[in-house]
Structures are given as structure tokens and as C-alpha cells.
Amino acid sequence: MKGTGMSRFEAVIFDFDGVIVDSETISLDELQRSMAMFGIEKSWNELVEGFLGHSNASTRAYIEKTAGRDAGDEFPNLWNERILARFTTDLALMPGTLSLFDHLEAEGIRYCIATGSSEGRLQHALDVVGIGHRFEDRLYSTDRVANGKPAPDIFLHALEALGADPARTAVIEDGIAGTIGARAAGIEAVFGFVGGTHLRECVDWQAGKLSEAGALQVTKDLSDFEAILRA
């Protein structure tokens, strides 16, 4: 991978859901349905604010505390099965994803995924959209670390695996939890993305929250990152 040397970054860490694939609408829709089975009703904006980017474990803990009973395997299994089924038929790449990857490769910038999703869900999604070969072994799931976002663990793991300097690494996130986690890992260049369909009702609100959490710049168009990363 031979670059032009024009970028100040040597690596980019992507969140996956809601950034590379337009999957959060599916995940939050199925979460809303699964929560209802435990008597928990949430509006769409409440789901975005409270659960976007959080680990399955933290979501399960919330359900058990709110419902006042053990969710057992019922919640995670049901939620996951519904999501995987929907991914197979409905999952799509975000517009501009492949062009951004091409740009990074042309610039000699390494890139990876650091996601709060399980490895099984991540691999299934990659298979559906056919981009697994773009990452090879640069796939880092919350399954590999002790604490999910907003803890910095997944970002620290990605930095170590890449051998990347935090000062020369950028993160692209759609979630508040991920933005907080990336900043806590010592990465200052955290950028927000609000182009997913799951943010259709709250784009401005989410953009403001991402900025408050530490995002340096927020956009809803992945193609903007070619210029942002070069600035």
C-alpha cells in the first residue's frame, strides 16, 4: 500500500454499525420489539440516546434491572436471531463506503474496525455486504476486551494491534459511547458520522451530542472524510 504522504494520519479506526453498514435501524428496531416482550417501552429517540453503540452485556443488564427479572438467554438469543435474519435480507453498505476505503488505500493509510458488536454478528454482516477481504485480520470486536464502549478498551486494543500512534490515528463514530471511549484511549481526532437511517429523526440532536462528547467535526456524508482526514 503506497501512499502520497499527504495525510497527517497513519491509521483510521471505524465503528462498524451505523458507519460502514446501515445496520442500526435494524438493530434498534429489533431491540425495541425485544424490550417490549419484557414490558419495556422506548421511543426511537430514547433508543438512540440510551443504547446506540453500547455492548449487548450492558443492554441486557439494563433490561434485567428495569424488568426486575433475569433475562436468561431469552433476550440476547432472540434479539440476535432477529437481527441476523434481517441483516441477510436488508443490510446495505453506507453510501460512499467503498470510495473512502479506496482513498485510504491510495494514501497508504491503514484502517480497521473496532465494534461493540459480537464477532459472530460482525462476521455475518461482513459476509452479507461482501467486504471482509478489505480488512483481513483487522477486525476488533468487543468480545476481545473486558469492557465495551464507552470504556476505551476496544480502541486501546485496536491501537496495539495496529501498532498505531494515537496522535496519528483518527476514529469515525456514530455513537456517543464510542466517541467517549476513543477520547479516553488518548485519540484526539475523533470524527462523528450521522448519515445512518437510524438518525433520521434526530440528526441535529445526535450531531450536537457527538460534539459534546468530543467529536472534532460531524458530517452525514462519508465522502467528506477524504478532505477531513487530509486537513
CSV table of N, CA and C in Angstrom, one decimal, residues 1-110:
chain,number,residue,atom,x,y,z
A,1,MET,N,0.8,-1.2,0.0
A,1,MET,CA,0.0,0.0,0.0
A,1,MET,C,0.9,1.2,0.0
A,2,LYS,N,1.0,1.9,-1.1
A,2,LYS,CA,1.9,3.1,-1.3
A,2,LYS,C,1.1,4.3,-1.2
A,3,GLY,N,1.4,5.2,-0.3
A,3,GLY,CA,0.7,6.5,-0.1
A,3,GLY,C,1.4,7.7,-0.7
A,4,THR,N,0.6,8.8,-0.7
A,4,THR,CA,1.2,10.0,-1.2
A,4,THR,C,1.8,10.9,-0.2
A,5,GLY,N,1.6,10.5,1.1
A,5,GLY,CA,2.2,11.2,2.2
A,5,GLY,C,1.5,12.5,2.5
A,6,MET,N,0.3,12.7,2.0
A,6,MET,CA,-0.4,14.0,2.2
A,6,MET,C,-1.2,14.0,3.5
A,7,SER,N,-1.5,12.9,4.0
A,7,SER,CA,-2.3,12.8,5.2
A,7,SER,C,-1.5,12.9,6.5
A,8,ARG,N,-2.0,13.5,7.5
A,8,ARG,CA,-1.4,13.5,8.8
A,8,ARG,C,-1.7,12.2,9.6
A,9,PHE,N,-2.5,11.4,9.1
A,9,PHE,CA,-2.9,10.1,9.8
A,9,PHE,C,-2.2,8.9,9.2
A,10,GLU,N,-1.9,8.0,10.1
A,10,GLU,CA,-1.4,6.7,9.6
A,10,GLU,C,-2.4,5.6,9.7
A,11,ALA,N,-3.5,5.8,10.5
A,11,ALA,CA,-4.5,4.8,10.7
A,11,ALA,C,-5.8,5.4,10.9
A,12,VAL,N,-6.9,4.7,10.5
A,12,VAL,CA,-8.3,5.1,10.8
A,12,VAL,C,-9.0,3.9,11.4
A,13,ILE,N,-9.6,4.2,12.6
A,13,ILE,CA,-10.4,3.2,13.2
A,13,ILE,C,-11.9,3.5,13.0
A,14,PHE,N,-12.6,2.6,12.3
A,14,PHE,CA,-14.0,2.7,12.0
A,14,PHE,C,-14.9,2.0,13.1
A,15,ASP,N,-15.9,2.7,13.6
A,15,ASP,CA,-17.0,1.9,14.1
A,15,ASP,C,-17.7,1.2,12.9
A,16,PHE,N,-18.4,0.2,13.2
A,16,PHE,CA,-19.0,-0.6,12.1
A,16,PHE,C,-20.4,-0.3,11.9
A,17,ASP,N,-21.3,-0.6,12.9
A,17,ASP,CA,-22.7,-0.4,12.8
A,17,ASP,C,-23.0,1.1,12.7
A,18,GLY,N,-23.7,1.5,11.7
A,18,GLY,CA,-24.1,2.9,11.6
A,18,GLY,C,-23.1,3.8,11.0
A,19,VAL,N,-21.9,3.2,10.6
A,19,VAL,CA,-20.9,3.9,9.9
A,19,VAL,C,-20.5,3.2,8.6
A,20,ILE,N,-20.1,2.0,8.7
A,20,ILE,CA,-19.8,1.3,7.4
A,20,ILE,C,-21.0,0.6,6.8
A,21,VAL,N,-21.8,0.1,7.7
A,21,VAL,CA,-23.1,-0.5,7.2
A,21,VAL,C,-24.3,0.2,7.9
A,22,ASP,N,-25.4,0.3,7.2
A,22,ASP,CA,-26.6,1.0,7.7
A,22,ASP,C,-27.4,0.0,8.5
A,23,SER,N,-26.9,-0.4,9.6
A,23,SER,CA,-27.4,-1.6,10.3
A,23,SER,C,-28.2,-1.2,11.6
A,24,GLU,N,-28.0,0.1,12.1
A,24,GLU,CA,-28.5,0.4,13.4
A,24,GLU,C,-30.0,0.5,13.4
A,25,THR,N,-30.6,0.9,12.2
A,25,THR,CA,-32.1,0.9,12.2
A,25,THR,C,-32.6,-0.5,12.4
A,26,ILE,N,-32.0,-1.5,11.8
A,26,ILE,CA,-32.4,-2.9,12.1
A,26,ILE,C,-32.2,-3.3,13.5
A,27,SER,N,-31.0,-3.0,14.1
A,27,SER,CA,-30.7,-3.4,15.4
A,27,SER,C,-31.6,-2.8,16.5
A,28,LEU,N,-31.8,-1.4,16.3
A,28,LEU,CA,-32.7,-0.7,17.3
A,28,LEU,C,-34.1,-1.1,17.1
A,29,ASP,N,-34.6,-1.4,15.9
A,29,ASP,CA,-36.0,-1.8,15.7
A,29,ASP,C,-36.2,-3.1,16.4
A,30,GLU,N,-35.3,-4.1,16.2
A,30,GLU,CA,-35.4,-5.4,16.9
A,30,GLU,C,-35.2,-5.3,18.4
A,31,LEU,N,-34.4,-4.3,18.8
A,31,LEU,CA,-34.3,-4.1,20.3
A,31,LEU,C,-35.6,-3.6,20.9
A,32,GLN,N,-36.2,-2.7,20.2
A,32,GLN,CA,-37.5,-2.1,20.6
A,32,GLN,C,-38.5,-3.3,20.8
A,33,ARG,N,-38.6,-4.2,19.8
A,33,ARG,CA,-39.5,-5.3,19.8
A,33,ARG,C,-39.2,-6.2,21.0
A,34,SER,N,-37.9,-6.5,21.1
A,34,SER,CA,-37.5,-7.5,22.2
A,34,SER,C,-37.7,-6.9,23.6
A,35,MET,N,-37.5,-5.6,23.7
A,35,MET,CA,-37.7,-4.9,25.0
A,35,MET,C,-39.2,-5.0,25.4
A,36,ALA,N,-40.0,-4.9,24.4
A,36,ALA,CA,-41.5,-4.9,24.6
A,36,ALA,C,-41.9,-6.2,25.2
A,37,MET,N,-41.2,-7.3,24.9
A,37,MET,CA,-41.5,-8.6,25.5
A,37,MET,C,-41.3,-8.6,27.0
A,38,PHE,N,-40.4,-7.7,27.5
A,38,PHE,CA,-40.1,-7.6,28.9
A,38,PHE,C,-40.9,-6.5,29.5
A,39,GLY,N,-41.9,-5.9,28.8
A,39,GLY,CA,-42.7,-4.8,29.3
A,39,GLY,C,-42.0,-3.5,29.3
A,40,ILE,N,-41.0,-3.3,28.5
A,40,ILE,CA,-40.2,-2.1,28.5
A,40,ILE,C,-40.5,-1.4,27.2
A,41,GLU,N,-41.1,-0.2,27.3
A,41,GLU,CA,-41.4,0.6,26.1
A,41,GLU,C,-40.5,1.8,25.9
A,42,LYS,N,-39.9,1.9,24.7
A,42,LYS,CA,-38.9,3.0,24.5
A,42,LYS,C,-39.2,3.7,23.1
A,43,SER,N,-39.2,5.0,23.1
A,43,SER,CA,-39.3,5.7,21.9
A,43,SER,C,-38.0,5.5,21.0
A,44,TRP,N,-38.1,5.9,19.8
A,44,TRP,CA,-36.9,5.8,18.9
A,44,TRP,C,-35.8,6.6,19.4
A,45,ASN,N,-36.1,7.9,19.8
A,45,ASN,CA,-35.0,8.8,20.3
A,45,ASN,C,-34.4,8.2,21.6
A,46,GLU,N,-35.2,7.6,22.4
A,46,GLU,CA,-34.7,7.1,23.7
A,46,GLU,C,-33.8,5.9,23.4
A,47,LEU,N,-34.1,5.1,22.4
A,47,LEU,CA,-33.2,4.0,22.0
A,47,LEU,C,-31.9,4.5,21.5
A,48,VAL,N,-31.9,5.5,20.6
A,48,VAL,CA,-30.7,6.1,20.1
A,48,VAL,C,-29.8,6.7,21.2
A,49,GLU,N,-30.5,7.4,22.1
A,49,GLU,CA,-29.7,8.1,23.2
A,49,GLU,C,-29.2,7.1,24.2
A,50,GLY,N,-30.0,6.1,24.5
A,50,GLY,CA,-29.6,5.2,25.6
A,50,GLY,C,-28.8,3.9,25.2
A,51,PHE,N,-28.9,3.5,23.9
A,51,PHE,CA,-28.4,2.2,23.6
A,51,PHE,C,-27.5,2.1,22.4
A,52,LEU,N,-27.4,3.2,21.6
A,52,LEU,CA,-26.6,3.2,20.4
A,52,LEU,C,-25.1,3.1,20.8
A,53,GLY,N,-24.5,2.0,20.2
A,53,GLY,CA,-23.1,1.8,20.4
A,53,GLY,C,-22.7,1.1,21.7
A,54,HIS,N,-23.7,0.8,22.6
A,54,HIS,CA,-23.4,0.1,23.8
A,54,HIS,C,-23.4,-1.5,23.6
A,55,SER,N,-22.7,-2.1,24.5
A,55,SER,CA,-22.5,-3.6,24.3
A,55,SER,C,-23.8,-4.3,24.6
A,56,ASN,N,-23.9,-5.6,24.1
A,56,ASN,CA,-25.0,-6.4,24.4
A,56,ASN,C,-25.1,-6.6,25.9
A,57,ALA,N,-24.0,-6.8,26.6
A,57,ALA,CA,-24.0,-7.0,28.0
A,57,ALA,C,-24.6,-5.9,28.8
A,58,SER,N,-24.3,-4.7,28.4
A,58,SER,CA,-24.8,-3.5,29.2
A,58,SER,C,-26.3,-3.4,28.9
A,59,THR,N,-26.7,-3.7,27.6
A,59,THR,CA,-28.2,-3.6,27.3
A,59,THR,C,-28.9,-4.7,28.1
A,60,ARG,N,-28.4,-5.9,28.1
A,60,ARG,CA,-29.0,-6.9,28.9
A,60,ARG,C,-29.2,-6.5,30.4
A,61,ALA,N,-28.1,-5.9,30.9
A,61,ALA,CA,-28.1,-5.5,32.3
A,61,ALA,C,-29.2,-4.5,32.6
A,62,TYR,N,-29.4,-3.6,31.6
A,62,TYR,CA,-30.5,-2.6,31.8
A,62,TYR,C,-31.8,-3.2,31.8
A,63,ILE,N,-32.0,-4.2,30.9
A,63,ILE,CA,-33.3,-4.9,30.8
A,63,ILE,C,-33.6,-5.6,32.1
A,64,GLU,N,-32.6,-6.3,32.6
A,64,GLU,CA,-32.9,-7.1,33.8
A,64,GLU,C,-33.2,-6.2,35.0
A,65,LYS,N,-32.5,-5.1,35.1
A,65,LYS,CA,-32.7,-4.1,36.2
A,65,LYS,C,-34.1,-3.5,36.0
A,66,THR,N,-34.5,-3.1,34.8
A,66,THR,CA,-35.7,-2.4,34.6
A,66,THR,C,-36.9,-3.4,34.7
A,67,ALA,N,-36.8,-4.6,34.2
A,67,ALA,CA,-37.9,-5.6,34.2
A,67,ALA,C,-37.9,-6.3,35.6
A,68,GLY,N,-36.9,-6.2,36.3
A,68,GLY,CA,-36.9,-6.9,37.6
A,68,GLY,C,-36.8,-8.4,37.6
A,69,ARG,N,-36.2,-8.9,36.5
A,69,ARG,CA,-36.1,-10.3,36.4
A,69,ARG,C,-34.9,-10.7,35.5
A,70,ASP,N,-34.4,-11.9,35.7
A,70,ASP,CA,-33.3,-12.4,34.9
A,70,ASP,C,-33.8,-12.6,33.4
A,71,ALA,N,-33.0,-12.1,32.5
A,71,ALA,CA,-33.4,-12.2,31.1
A,71,ALA,C,-32.9,-13.6,30.6
A,72,GLY,N,-32.0,-14.3,31.3
A,72,GLY,CA,-31.5,-15.6,30.9
A,72,GLY,C,-30.9,-15.5,29.5
A,73,ASP,N,-31.1,-16.5,28.7
A,73,ASP,CA,-30.7,-16.5,27.3
A,73,ASP,C,-31.8,-16.0,26.3
A,74,GLU,N,-33.0,-15.7,26.9
A,74,GLU,CA,-34.1,-15.4,26.1
A,74,GLU,C,-33.9,-14.1,25.3
A,75,PHE,N,-33.4,-13.0,26.0
A,75,PHE,CA,-33.3,-11.7,25.4
A,75,PHE,C,-32.1,-11.7,24.3
A,76,PRO,N,-30.9,-12.1,24.7
A,76,PRO,CA,-29.8,-12.0,23.8
A,76,PRO,C,-30.0,-12.9,22.6
A,77,ASN,N,-30.5,-14.1,22.8
A,77,ASN,CA,-30.7,-15.0,21.7
A,77,ASN,C,-31.8,-14.6,20.7
A,78,LEU,N,-32.9,-14.1,21.3
A,78,LEU,CA,-34.0,-13.6,20.4
A,78,LEU,C,-33.6,-12.4,19.6
A,79,TRP,N,-33.0,-11.4,20.3
A,79,TRP,CA,-32.5,-10.2,19.7
A,79,TRP,C,-31.5,-10.5,18.6
A,80,ASN,N,-30.6,-11.4,18.9
A,80,ASN,CA,-29.5,-11.7,17.9
A,80,ASN,C,-30.1,-12.4,16.7
A,81,GLU,N,-31.0,-13.4,16.9
A,81,GLU,CA,-31.6,-14.1,15.8
A,81,GLU,C,-32.4,-13.2,14.9
A,82,ARG,N,-33.1,-12.3,15.5
A,82,ARG,CA,-33.9,-11.4,14.6
A,82,ARG,C,-33.0,-10.5,13.8
A,83,ILE,N,-31.9,-10.0,14.5
A,83,ILE,CA,-31.0,-9.1,13.8
A,83,ILE,C,-30.3,-9.8,12.6
A,84,LEU,N,-29.8,-11.0,12.8
A,84,LEU,CA,-29.1,-11.8,11.8
A,84,LEU,C,-30.1,-12.1,10.6
A,85,ALA,N,-31.3,-12.4,10.9
A,85,ALA,CA,-32.3,-12.7,9.8
A,85,ALA,C,-32.5,-11.4,9.0
A,86,ARG,N,-32.6,-10.3,9.7
A,86,ARG,CA,-32.9,-9.0,9.0
A,86,ARG,C,-31.6,-8.6,8.2
A,87,PHE,N,-30.4,-8.8,8.7
A,87,PHE,CA,-29.2,-8.5,8.0
A,87,PHE,C,-29.2,-9.2,6.7
A,88,THR,N,-29.5,-10.5,6.7
A,88,THR,CA,-29.5,-11.3,5.5
A,88,THR,C,-30.3,-10.7,4.3
A,89,THR,N,-31.4,-10.1,4.7
A,89,THR,CA,-32.3,-9.6,3.6
A,89,THR,C,-32.2,-8.1,3.4
A,90,ASP,N,-31.8,-7.3,4.5
A,90,ASP,CA,-32.0,-5.9,4.4
A,90,ASP,C,-30.7,-5.1,4.5
A,91,LEU,N,-29.6,-5.7,4.9
A,91,LEU,CA,-28.4,-4.9,5.3
A,91,LEU,C,-27.7,-4.3,4.0
A,92,ALA,N,-27.3,-3.1,4.1
A,92,ALA,CA,-26.6,-2.4,3.0
A,92,ALA,C,-25.4,-1.6,3.5
A,93,LEU,N,-24.4,-1.4,2.6
A,93,LEU,CA,-23.3,-0.5,3.0
A,93,LEU,C,-23.8,0.9,3.0
A,94,MET,N,-23.2,1.8,3.8
A,94,MET,CA,-23.4,3.2,3.7
A,94,MET,C,-22.9,3.7,2.4
A,95,PRO,N,-23.6,4.6,1.8
A,95,PRO,CA,-23.2,5.3,0.5
A,95,PRO,C,-21.8,5.9,0.7
A,96,GLY,N,-20.9,5.6,-0.2
A,96,GLY,CA,-19.6,6.2,-0.1
A,96,GLY,C,-18.5,5.4,0.6
A,97,THR,N,-18.9,4.2,1.2
A,97,THR,CA,-18.0,3.4,1.9
A,97,THR,C,-16.8,2.9,1.1
A,98,LEU,N,-17.1,2.3,0.0
A,98,LEU,CA,-16.0,1.7,-0.8
A,98,LEU,C,-15.1,2.8,-1.4
A,99,SER,N,-15.6,4.0,-1.7
A,99,SER,CA,-14.8,5.1,-2.2
A,99,SER,C,-13.9,5.6,-1.2
A,100,LEU,N,-14.3,5.6,0.1
A,100,LEU,CA,-13.5,6.0,1.2
A,100,LEU,C,-12.4,5.0,1.4
A,101,PHE,N,-12.7,3.7,1.4
A,101,PHE,CA,-11.7,2.7,1.5
A,101,PHE,C,-10.6,2.9,0.4
A,102,ASP,N,-11.1,3.1,-0.8
A,102,ASP,CA,-10.1,3.2,-1.9
A,102,ASP,C,-9.2,4.4,-1.7
A,103,HIS,N,-9.8,5.5,-1.2
A,103,HIS,CA,-9.0,6.7,-0.9
A,103,HIS,C,-7.9,6.4,0.2
A,104,LEU,N,-8.3,5.7,1.3
A,104,LEU,CA,-7.4,5.4,2.3
A,104,LEU,C,-6.2,4.6,1.8
A,105,GLU,N,-6.6,3.6,1.0
A,105,GLU,CA,-5.6,2.7,0.5
A,105,GLU,C,-4.6,3.4,-0.5
A,106,ALA,N,-5.1,4.4,-1.3
A,106,ALA,CA,-4.3,5.2,-2.1
A,106,ALA,C,-3.4,6.1,-1.4
A,107,GLU,N,-3.8,6.5,-0.2
A,107,GLU,CA,-3.0,7.3,0.7
A,107,GLU,C,-2.0,6.5,1.6
A,108,GLY,N,-2.1,5.2,1.5
A,108,GLY,CA,-1.3,4.4,2.4
A,108,GLY,C,-1.7,4.4,3.8
A,109,ILE,N,-3.0,4.7,4.1
A,109,ILE,CA,-3.5,4.8,5.5
A,109,ILE,C,-4.1,3.4,5.8
A,110,ARG,N,-3.7,2.8,6.9
A,110,ARG,CA,-4.3,1.6,7.4
A,110,ARG,C,-5.6,1.9,8.0
